[in-house]
PDB file of C-alpha atoms in Angstrom:
ATOM      1  CA  MET B  66      97.019  18.100 352.652  1.00  0.00           C
ATOM      2  CA  ARG B  67      96.867  19.508 349.119  1.00  0.00           C
ATOM      3  CA  THR B  68      94.579  22.422 348.387  1.00  0.00           C
ATOM      4  CA  LEU B  69      92.656  22.134 345.132  1.00  0.00           C
ATOM      5  CA  THR B  70      92.462  25.257 343.037  1.00  0.00           C
ATOM      6  CA  PRO B  71      90.017  25.867 340.193  1.00  0.00           C
ATOM      7  CA  ALA B  72      91.394  25.117 336.748  1.00  0.00           C
ATOM      8  CA  GLY B  73      92.231  28.238 334.781  1.00  0.00           C
ATOM      9  CA  PRO B  74      92.137  28.857 331.037  1.00  0.00           C
ATOM     10  CA  ALA B  75      94.427  26.842 328.799  1.00  0.00           C
ATOM     11  CA  PRO B  76      97.978  28.233 328.734  1.00  0.00           C
ATOM     12  CA  VAL B  77      98.874  30.530 325.872  1.00  0.00           C
ATOM     13  CA  ALA B  78     101.377  28.874 323.538  1.00  0.00           C
ATOM     14  CA  GLY B  79     104.824  30.382 323.805  1.00  0.00           C
ATOM     15  CA  PRO B  80     106.802  31.690 320.824  1.00  0.00           C
ATOM     16  CA  GLY B  81     108.793  28.456 320.639  1.00  0.00           C
ATOM     17  CA  ASP B  82     105.692  26.267 320.196  1.00  0.00           C
ATOM     18  CA  PRO B  83     105.187  25.602 316.448  1.00  0.00           C
ATOM     19  CA  THR B  84     101.864  23.781 316.860  1.00  0.00           C
ATOM     20  CA  PRO B  85      99.452  26.760 316.607  1.00  0.00           C
ATOM     21  CA  ARG B  86     101.230  28.044 313.517  1.00  0.00           C
ATOM     22  CA  ARG B  87     101.066  24.646 311.846  1.00  0.00           C
ATOM     23  CA  LEU B  88      97.361  24.376 312.623  1.00  0.00           C
ATOM     24  CA  LEU B  89      96.697  27.811 311.158  1.00  0.00           C
ATOM     25  CA  LEU B  90      98.730  26.933 308.057  1.00  0.00           C
ATOM     26  CA  CYS B  91      96.237  24.125 307.426  1.00  0.00           C
ATOM     27  CA  GLY B  92      93.633  26.846 306.913  1.00  0.00           C
ATOM     28  CA  VAL B  93      95.846  28.516 304.315  1.00  0.00           C
ATOM     29  CA  VAL B  94      96.367  25.426 302.156  1.00  0.00           C
ATOM     30  CA  ALA B  95      92.937  23.752 302.450  1.00  0.00           C
ATOM     31  CA  GLY B  96      90.961  26.038 300.127  1.00  0.00           C
ATOM     32  CA  PRO B  97      93.501  26.315 297.281  1.00  0.00           C
ATOM     33  CA  LEU B  98      94.182  22.574 297.393  1.00  0.00           C
ATOM     34  CA  PHE B  99      90.485  21.680 297.331  1.00  0.00           C
ATOM     35  CA  THR B 100      89.758  24.136 294.513  1.00  0.00           C
ATOM     36  CA  LEU B 101      92.693  23.038 292.363  1.00  0.00           C
ATOM     37  CA  ALA B 102      91.670  19.399 292.751  1.00  0.00           C
ATOM     38  CA  PHE B 103      88.063  19.886 291.616  1.00  0.00           C
ATOM     39  CA  LEU B 104      89.059  22.240 288.777  1.00  0.00           C
ATOM     40  CA  VAL B 105      91.498  19.675 287.356  1.00  0.00           C
ATOM     41  CA  GLN B 106      88.976  16.864 287.712  1.00  0.00           C
ATOM     42  CA  GLY B 107      86.238  18.918 286.065  1.00  0.00           C
ATOM     43  CA  ALA B 108      88.484  19.721 283.119  1.00  0.00           C
ATOM     44  CA  LEU B 109      89.530  16.096 282.579  1.00  0.00           C
ATOM     45  CA  ARG B 110      86.291  14.231 283.281  1.00  0.00           C
ATOM     46  CA  PRO B 111      84.434  13.218 280.074  1.00  0.00           C
ATOM     47  CA  HIS B 112      80.841  14.520 279.789  1.00  0.00           C
ATOM     48  CA  TYR B 113      81.221  16.645 282.916  1.00  0.00           C
ATOM     49  CA  ASP B 114      80.236  20.298 282.461  1.00  0.00           C
ATOM     50  CA  PRO B 115      81.623  22.538 285.252  1.00  0.00           C
ATOM     51  CA  LEU B 116      79.082  25.231 284.398  1.00  0.00           C
ATOM     52  CA  ARG B 117      76.163  22.844 284.835  1.00  0.00           C
ATOM     53  CA  HIS B 118      77.141  20.096 287.264  1.00  0.00           C
ATOM     54  CA  PRO B 119      77.912  20.363 291.008  1.00  0.00           C
ATOM     55  CA  VAL B 120      81.292  19.630 292.521  1.00  0.00           C
ATOM     56  CA  SER B 121      79.768  16.695 294.400  1.00  0.00           C
ATOM     57  CA  SER B 122      79.003  14.932 291.116  1.00  0.00           C
ATOM     58  CA  LEU B 123      82.750  14.455 290.612  1.00  0.00           C
ATOM     59  CA  ALA B 124      82.528  11.804 293.345  1.00  0.00           C
ATOM     60  CA  LEU B 125      80.354   9.646 291.051  1.00  0.00           C
ATOM     61  CA  GLY B 126      81.734   7.112 288.613  1.00  0.00           C
ATOM     62  CA  PRO B 127      84.897   4.956 288.523  1.00  0.00           C
ATOM     63  CA  SER B 128      87.274   7.802 289.438  1.00  0.00           C
ATOM     64  CA  GLY B 129      84.894   9.372 291.955  1.00  0.00           C
ATOM     65  CA  TRP B 130      87.149   8.328 294.832  1.00  0.00           C
ATOM     66  CA  VAL B 131      89.472  11.224 293.935  1.00  0.00           C
ATOM     67  CA  GLN B 132      86.839  13.826 294.788  1.00  0.00           C
ATOM     68  CA  ALA B 133      85.736  11.848 297.839  1.00  0.00           C
ATOM     69  CA  VAL B 134      89.312  11.996 299.128  1.00  0.00           C
ATOM     70  CA  ASN B 135      89.444  15.689 298.220  1.00  0.00           C
ATOM     71  CA  PHE B 136      86.422  16.356 300.459  1.00  0.00           C
ATOM     72  CA  VAL B 137      87.859  14.379 303.364  1.00  0.00           C
ATOM     73  CA  VAL B 138      91.349  15.915 303.157  1.00  0.00           C
ATOM     74  CA  ALA B 139      89.898  19.439 303.002  1.00  0.00           C
ATOM     75  CA  GLY B 140      87.689  18.642 305.992  1.00  0.00           C
ATOM     76  CA  LEU B 141      90.597  17.323 308.051  1.00  0.00           C
ATOM     77  CA  LEU B 142      92.681  20.391 307.227  1.00  0.00           C
ATOM     78  CA  MET B 143      89.770  22.598 308.290  1.00  0.00           C
ATOM     79  CA  LEU B 144      89.417  20.693 311.560  1.00  0.00           C
ATOM     80  CA  ALA B 145      93.069  21.418 312.249  1.00  0.00           C
ATOM     81  CA  PHE B 146      92.508  25.069 311.350  1.00  0.00           C
ATOM     82  CA  ALA B 147      89.538  25.253 313.727  1.00  0.00           C
ATOM     83  CA  ALA B 148      91.763  23.899 316.496  1.00  0.00           C
ATOM     84  CA  GLY B 149      94.371  26.503 315.624  1.00  0.00           C
ATOM     85  CA  LEU B 150      91.783  29.283 315.807  1.00  0.00           C
ATOM     86  CA  ARG B 151      90.632  28.017 319.192  1.00  0.00           C
ATOM     87  CA  ARG B 152      94.178  28.063 320.549  1.00  0.00           C
ATOM     88  CA  ALA B 153      95.034  31.429 319.022  1.00  0.00           C
ATOM     89  CA  LEU B 154      91.839  33.315 319.857  1.00  0.00           C
ATOM     90  CA  HIS B 155      90.676  31.586 323.064  1.00  0.00           C
ATOM     91  CA  LYS B 156      87.095  31.904 321.795  1.00  0.00           C
ATOM     92  CA  VAL B 157      84.529  29.216 321.177  1.00  0.00           C
ATOM     93  CA  TRP B 158      81.813  29.947 318.647  1.00  0.00           C
ATOM     94  CA  GLY B 159      83.867  31.004 315.643  1.00  0.00           C
ATOM     95  CA  PRO B 160      86.197  27.979 315.789  1.00  0.00           C
ATOM     96  CA  VAL B 161      83.295  25.608 316.540  1.00  0.00           C
ATOM     97  CA  LEU B 162      81.397  26.826 313.468  1.00  0.00           C
ATOM     98  CA  VAL B 163      84.496  26.372 311.310  1.00  0.00           C
ATOM     99  CA  GLY B 164      84.723  22.860 312.772  1.00  0.00           C
ATOM    100  CA  ILE B 165      81.129  22.127 311.737  1.00  0.00           C
ATOM    101  CA  TRP B 166      81.949  23.308 308.215  1.00  0.00           C
ATOM    102  CA  ALA B 167      84.891  20.873 308.320  1.00  0.00           C
ATOM    103  CA  ALA B 168      82.641  18.024 309.457  1.00  0.00           C
ATOM    104  CA  GLY B 169      80.275  18.803 306.576  1.00  0.00           C
ATOM    105  CA  LEU B 170      83.155  18.446 304.111  1.00  0.00           C
ATOM    106  CA  ILE B 171      84.148  15.102 305.590  1.00  0.00           C
ATOM    107  CA  GLY B 172      80.532  13.938 305.454  1.00  0.00           C
ATOM    108  CA  ALA B 173      80.281  15.004 301.806  1.00  0.00           C
ATOM    109  CA  GLY B 174      83.275  12.787 301.066  1.00  0.00           C
ATOM    110  CA  VAL B 175      82.082   9.777 303.022  1.00  0.00           C
ATOM    111  CA  PHE B 176      78.510   9.881 301.679  1.00  0.00           C
ATOM    112  CA  THR B 177      78.014  10.175 297.917  1.00  0.00           C
ATOM    113  CA  ALA B 178      75.376  12.435 296.365  1.00  0.00           C
ATOM    114  CA  ASP B 179      72.716  11.388 293.884  1.00  0.00           C
ATOM    115  CA  PRO B 180      73.218  12.173 290.193  1.00  0.00           C
ATOM    116  CA  VAL B 181      71.799  15.541 289.132  1.00  0.00           C
ATOM    117  CA  SER B 182      71.487  17.564 285.924  1.00  0.00           C
ATOM    118  CA  GLY B 183      72.249  14.565 283.733  1.00  0.00           C
ATOM    119  CA  TYR B 184      75.632  13.512 285.109  1.00  0.00           C
ATOM    120  CA  PRO B 185      76.833  10.799 284.855  1.00  0.00           C
ATOM    121  CA  PRO B 186      75.454  10.351 281.298  1.00  0.00           C
ATOM    122  CA  GLY B 187      72.223   8.408 281.165  1.00  0.00           C
ATOM    123  CA  THR B 188      70.951   9.569 284.572  1.00  0.00           C
ATOM    124  CA  PRO B 189      67.858  11.788 284.955  1.00  0.00           C
ATOM    125  CA  GLY B 190      68.101  15.503 285.580  1.00  0.00           C
ATOM    126  CA  LEU B 191      66.558  15.121 289.035  1.00  0.00           C
ATOM    127  CA  LEU B 192      65.508  12.158 291.154  1.00  0.00           C
ATOM    128  CA  LEU B 193      62.111  12.727 292.781  1.00  0.00           C
ATOM    129  CA  GLU B 194      63.246  10.841 295.898  1.00  0.00           C
ATOM    130  CA  TYR B 195      66.677  10.144 297.350  1.00  0.00           C
ATOM    131  CA  GLY B 196      68.267   7.142 295.699  1.00  0.00           C
ATOM    132  CA  SER B 197      69.935   6.053 298.929  1.00  0.00           C
ATOM    133  CA  GLY B 198      70.468   6.987 302.542  1.00  0.00           C
ATOM    134  CA  HIS B 199      74.006   7.984 301.577  1.00  0.00           C
ATOM    135  CA  ALA B 200      72.666  10.658 299.243  1.00  0.00           C
ATOM    136  CA  ALA B 201      70.346  12.053 301.918  1.00  0.00           C
ATOM    137  CA  LEU B 202      73.189  12.211 304.437  1.00  0.00           C
ATOM    138  CA  HIS B 203      75.380  13.934 301.861  1.00  0.00           C
ATOM    139  CA  ASP B 204      72.813  16.690 301.404  1.00  0.00           C
ATOM    140  CA  TYR B 205      71.971  17.117 305.093  1.00  0.00           C
ATOM    141  CA  LEU B 206      75.601  17.216 306.224  1.00  0.00           C
ATOM    142  CA  SER B 207      76.546  19.569 303.402  1.00  0.00           C
ATOM    143  CA  LEU B 208      73.662  21.871 304.304  1.00  0.00           C
ATOM    144  CA  ALA B 209      74.801  21.928 307.936  1.00  0.00           C
ATOM    145  CA  GLY B 210      78.304  22.811 306.768  1.00  0.00           C
ATOM    146  CA  PHE B 211      77.049  25.599 304.520  1.00  0.00           C
ATOM    147  CA  ALA B 212      74.942  27.091 307.317  1.00  0.00           C
ATOM    148  CA  ALA B 213      77.871  26.875 309.740  1.00  0.00           C
ATOM    149  CA  LEU B 214      80.176  28.690 307.316  1.00  0.00           C
ATOM    150  CA  VAL B 215      77.702  31.549 306.907  1.00  0.00           C
ATOM    151  CA  ALA B 216      77.259  31.737 310.674  1.00  0.00           C
ATOM    152  CA  ALA B 217      81.046  31.740 311.146  1.00  0.00           C
ATOM    153  CA  CYS B 218      81.362  34.718 308.798  1.00  0.00           C
ATOM    154  CA  LEU B 219      78.789  36.622 310.854  1.00  0.00           C
ATOM    155  CA  VAL B 220      80.295  35.659 314.229  1.00  0.00           C
ATOM    156  CA  PHE B 221      83.732  36.795 313.125  1.00  0.00           C
ATOM    157  CA  ALA B 222      82.207  39.949 311.620  1.00  0.00           C
ATOM    158  CA  ALA B 223      80.809  40.846 315.041  1.00  0.00           C
ATOM    159  CA  GLY B 224      84.217  40.236 316.604  1.00  0.00           C
ATOM    160  CA  PHE B 225      85.950  42.365 313.997  1.00  0.00           C
ATOM    161  CA  ALA B 226      83.439  45.147 314.587  1.00  0.00           C
ATOM    162  CA  ARG B 227      84.215  45.090 318.311  1.00  0.00           C
ATOM    163  CA  GLU B 228      87.919  45.344 317.475  1.00  0.00           C
ATOM    164  CA  ARG B 229      87.174  48.280 315.138  1.00  0.00           C
ATOM    165  CA  ALA B 230      88.492  46.234 312.215  1.00  0.00           C
ATOM    166  CA  LEU B 231      85.643  47.567 310.099  1.00  0.00           C
ATOM    167  CA  GLY B 232      87.068  46.487 306.757  1.00  0.00           C
ATOM    168  CA  TRP B 233      87.240  42.884 307.882  1.00  0.00           C
ATOM    169  CA  ALA B 234      83.797  43.130 309.461  1.00  0.00           C
ATOM    170  CA  ALA B 235      82.328  44.370 306.179  1.00  0.00           C
ATOM    171  CA  TYR B 236      84.201  41.724 304.181  1.00  0.00           C
ATOM    172  CA  SER B 237      82.921  38.961 306.447  1.00  0.00           C
ATOM    173  CA  VAL B 238      79.304  40.124 306.121  1.00  0.00           C
ATOM    174  CA  ALA B 239      79.700  40.440 302.344  1.00  0.00           C
ATOM    175  CA  SER B 240      81.147  36.926 302.198  1.00  0.00           C
ATOM    176  CA  ALA B 241      78.182  35.531 304.137  1.00  0.00           C
ATOM    177  CA  ALA B 242      75.758  37.298 301.815  1.00  0.00           C
ATOM    178  CA  GLY B 243      77.593  36.356 298.624  1.00  0.00           C
ATOM    179  CA  PHE B 244      77.906  32.711 299.637  1.00  0.00           C
ATOM    180  CA  THR B 245      74.212  32.514 300.560  1.00  0.00           C
ATOM    181  CA  VAL B 246      72.923  34.139 297.365  1.00  0.00           C
ATOM    182  CA  ALA B 247      75.139  32.054 295.085  1.00  0.00           C
ATOM    183  CA  MET B 248      74.285  28.814 296.891  1.00  0.00           C
ATOM    184  CA  VAL B 249      70.553  29.534 296.759  1.00  0.00           C
ATOM    185  CA  LEU B 250      70.820  30.124 293.005  1.00  0.00           C
ATOM    186  CA  ALA B 251      72.764  26.885 292.619  1.00  0.00           C
ATOM    187  CA  THR B 252      70.145  24.967 294.601  1.00  0.00           C
ATOM    188  CA  ILE B 253      67.344  26.346 292.435  1.00  0.00           C
ATOM    189  CA  ALA B 254      69.327  25.437 289.319  1.00  0.00           C
ATOM    190  CA  PHE B 255      69.820  21.847 290.489  1.00  0.00           C
ATOM    191  CA  THR B 256      66.031  21.498 290.810  1.00  0.00           C
ATOM    192  CA  GLN B 257      66.115  21.846 286.999  1.00  0.00           C
ATOM    193  CA  ASN B 258      64.761  25.389 286.860  1.00  0.00           C
ATOM    194  CA  PRO B 259      64.802  26.083 283.092  1.00  0.00           C
ATOM    195  CA  ALA B 260      66.254  29.574 283.483  1.00  0.00           C
ATOM    196  CA  LEU B 261      69.136  28.516 285.761  1.00  0.00           C
ATOM    197  CA  VAL B 262      69.854  24.817 285.246  1.00  0.00           C
ATOM    198  CA  ALA B 263      72.608  25.377 282.677  1.00  0.00           C
ATOM    199  CA  HIS B 264      74.594  27.433 285.197  1.00  0.00           C
ATOM    200  CA  GLY B 265      74.049  25.540 288.443  1.00  0.00           C
ATOM    201  CA  GLY B 266      77.671  24.457 288.612  1.00  0.00           C
ATOM    202  CA  LEU B 267      78.846  28.005 288.015  1.00  0.00           C
ATOM    203  CA  PHE B 268      76.692  29.393 290.844  1.00  0.00           C
ATOM    204  CA  GLN B 269      77.947  26.709 293.206  1.00  0.00           C
ATOM    205  CA  ARG B 270      81.552  27.426 292.272  1.00  0.00           C
ATOM    206  CA  VAL B 271      81.032  31.121 292.957  1.00  0.00           C
ATOM    207  CA  ALA B 272      79.697  30.241 296.428  1.00  0.00           C
ATOM    208  CA  VAL B 273      82.540  27.827 297.139  1.00  0.00           C
ATOM    209  CA  THR B 274      85.137  30.350 295.955  1.00  0.00           C
ATOM    210  CA  VAL B 275      83.687  33.095 298.161  1.00  0.00           C
ATOM    211  CA  GLY B 276      83.664  30.808 301.209  1.00  0.00           C
ATOM    212  CA  TRP B 277      87.137  29.373 300.683  1.00  0.00           C
ATOM    213  CA  ALA B 278      88.612  32.803 299.963  1.00  0.00           C
ATOM    214  CA  TRP B 279      87.277  34.134 303.266  1.00  0.00           C
ATOM    215  CA  LEU B 280      88.657  31.161 305.204  1.00  0.00           C
ATOM    216  CA  THR B 281      92.050  31.366 303.498  1.00  0.00           C
ATOM    217  CA  LEU B 282      92.411  35.093 304.127  1.00  0.00           C
ATOM    218  CA  LEU B 283      91.245  34.647 307.722  1.00  0.00           C
ATOM    219  CA  ALA B 284      93.983  32.055 308.222  1.00  0.00           C
ATOM    220  CA  LEU B 285      96.608  34.349 306.692  1.00  0.00           C
ATOM    221  CA  ARG B 286      95.452  37.247 308.863  1.00  0.00           C
ATOM    222  CA  GLN B 287      95.630  35.175 312.014  1.00  0.00           C
ATOM    223  CA  LEU B 288      99.090  33.882 311.108  1.00  0.00           C
ATOM    224  CA  ARG B 289     100.351  37.455 310.810  1.00  0.00           C
ATOM    225  CA  ARG B 290      98.649  38.565 314.017  1.00  0.00           C
ATOM    226  CA  ARG B 291      99.110  35.498 316.239  1.00  0.00           C
ATOM    227  CA  PRO B 292     100.463  36.808 319.533  1.00  0.00           C
ATOM    228  CA  ALA B 293     103.211  34.975 321.332  1.00  0.00           C
ATOM    229  CA  GLY B 294     101.434  35.681 324.633  1.00  0.00           C
ATOM    230  CA  PRO B 295     102.481  38.010 327.437  1.00  0.00           C
ATOM    231  CA  ARG B 296     105.364  36.681 329.489  1.00  0.00           C
ATOM    232  CA  THR B 297     106.117  36.808 333.176  1.00  0.00           C
ATOM    233  CA  PRO B 298     109.547  37.790 334.515  1.00  0.00           C
ATOM    234  CA  ALA B 299     110.247  34.101 335.051  1.00  0.00           C
ATOM    235  CA  GLY B 300     109.850  33.559 331.310  1.00  0.00           C
ATOM    236  CA  ARG B 301     106.609  31.613 331.514  1.00  0.00           C
ATOM    237  CA  PRO B 302     103.487  32.521 329.474  1.00  0.00           C
ATOM    238  CA  ARG B 303     101.019  34.420 331.638  1.00  0.00           C
ATOM    239  CA  ARG B 304      97.466  33.111 331.731  1.00  0.00           C
ATOM    240  CA  PRO B 305      94.979  35.521 330.124  1.00  0.00           C
ATOM    241  CA  SER B 306      92.853  37.409 332.628  1.00  0.00           C
TER     242      SER B 306
END
């Protein structure tokens, strides 16, 4: 008669397993790829002003599918990165929050935002009500993603502080603060605040750059530090205690 034993933690990947490294590499490429794509689109799109208009507005118009795909691809890469963090760190909250950020990106690509700040040409600066359920879902899912990214910065900051990695702890807190301040300014600008409206796109790009930079550097750090896992004399990975 077999004796059932409680299931232990997931095995640590051995040094010959390339999967965790590939998942973490997704976190390295996602931010630069996403940023390059929206910068090129913003430079080529007629009547689009990167200083004034949000990144989401690139998903409007005949060639809007390019930015929609950009959102979805970045979100899928971030989901893979979140899985890589989970496998590498054996922790829950940080990777889960990165996964929520990823889901927000995918949602932003699937659901298109309303026009804002006069783009595309001929549209009002601000709609008083959502033009469609798609636009409402775009905003709500994006907001959830933004909040999750800030929370992820703070969760990792606490972990870094416990590890006495004080530089990374401070950088993570600064990233959370910088992202929040820049995104709040962008949101106020997109409500057509006369003092800020001309620079709403710039504020949003500052926030996005701060967030993506933190994620990219986190991925690079984890790639350099990813342990192979302690090994038993028999050559098998030992389960963490």
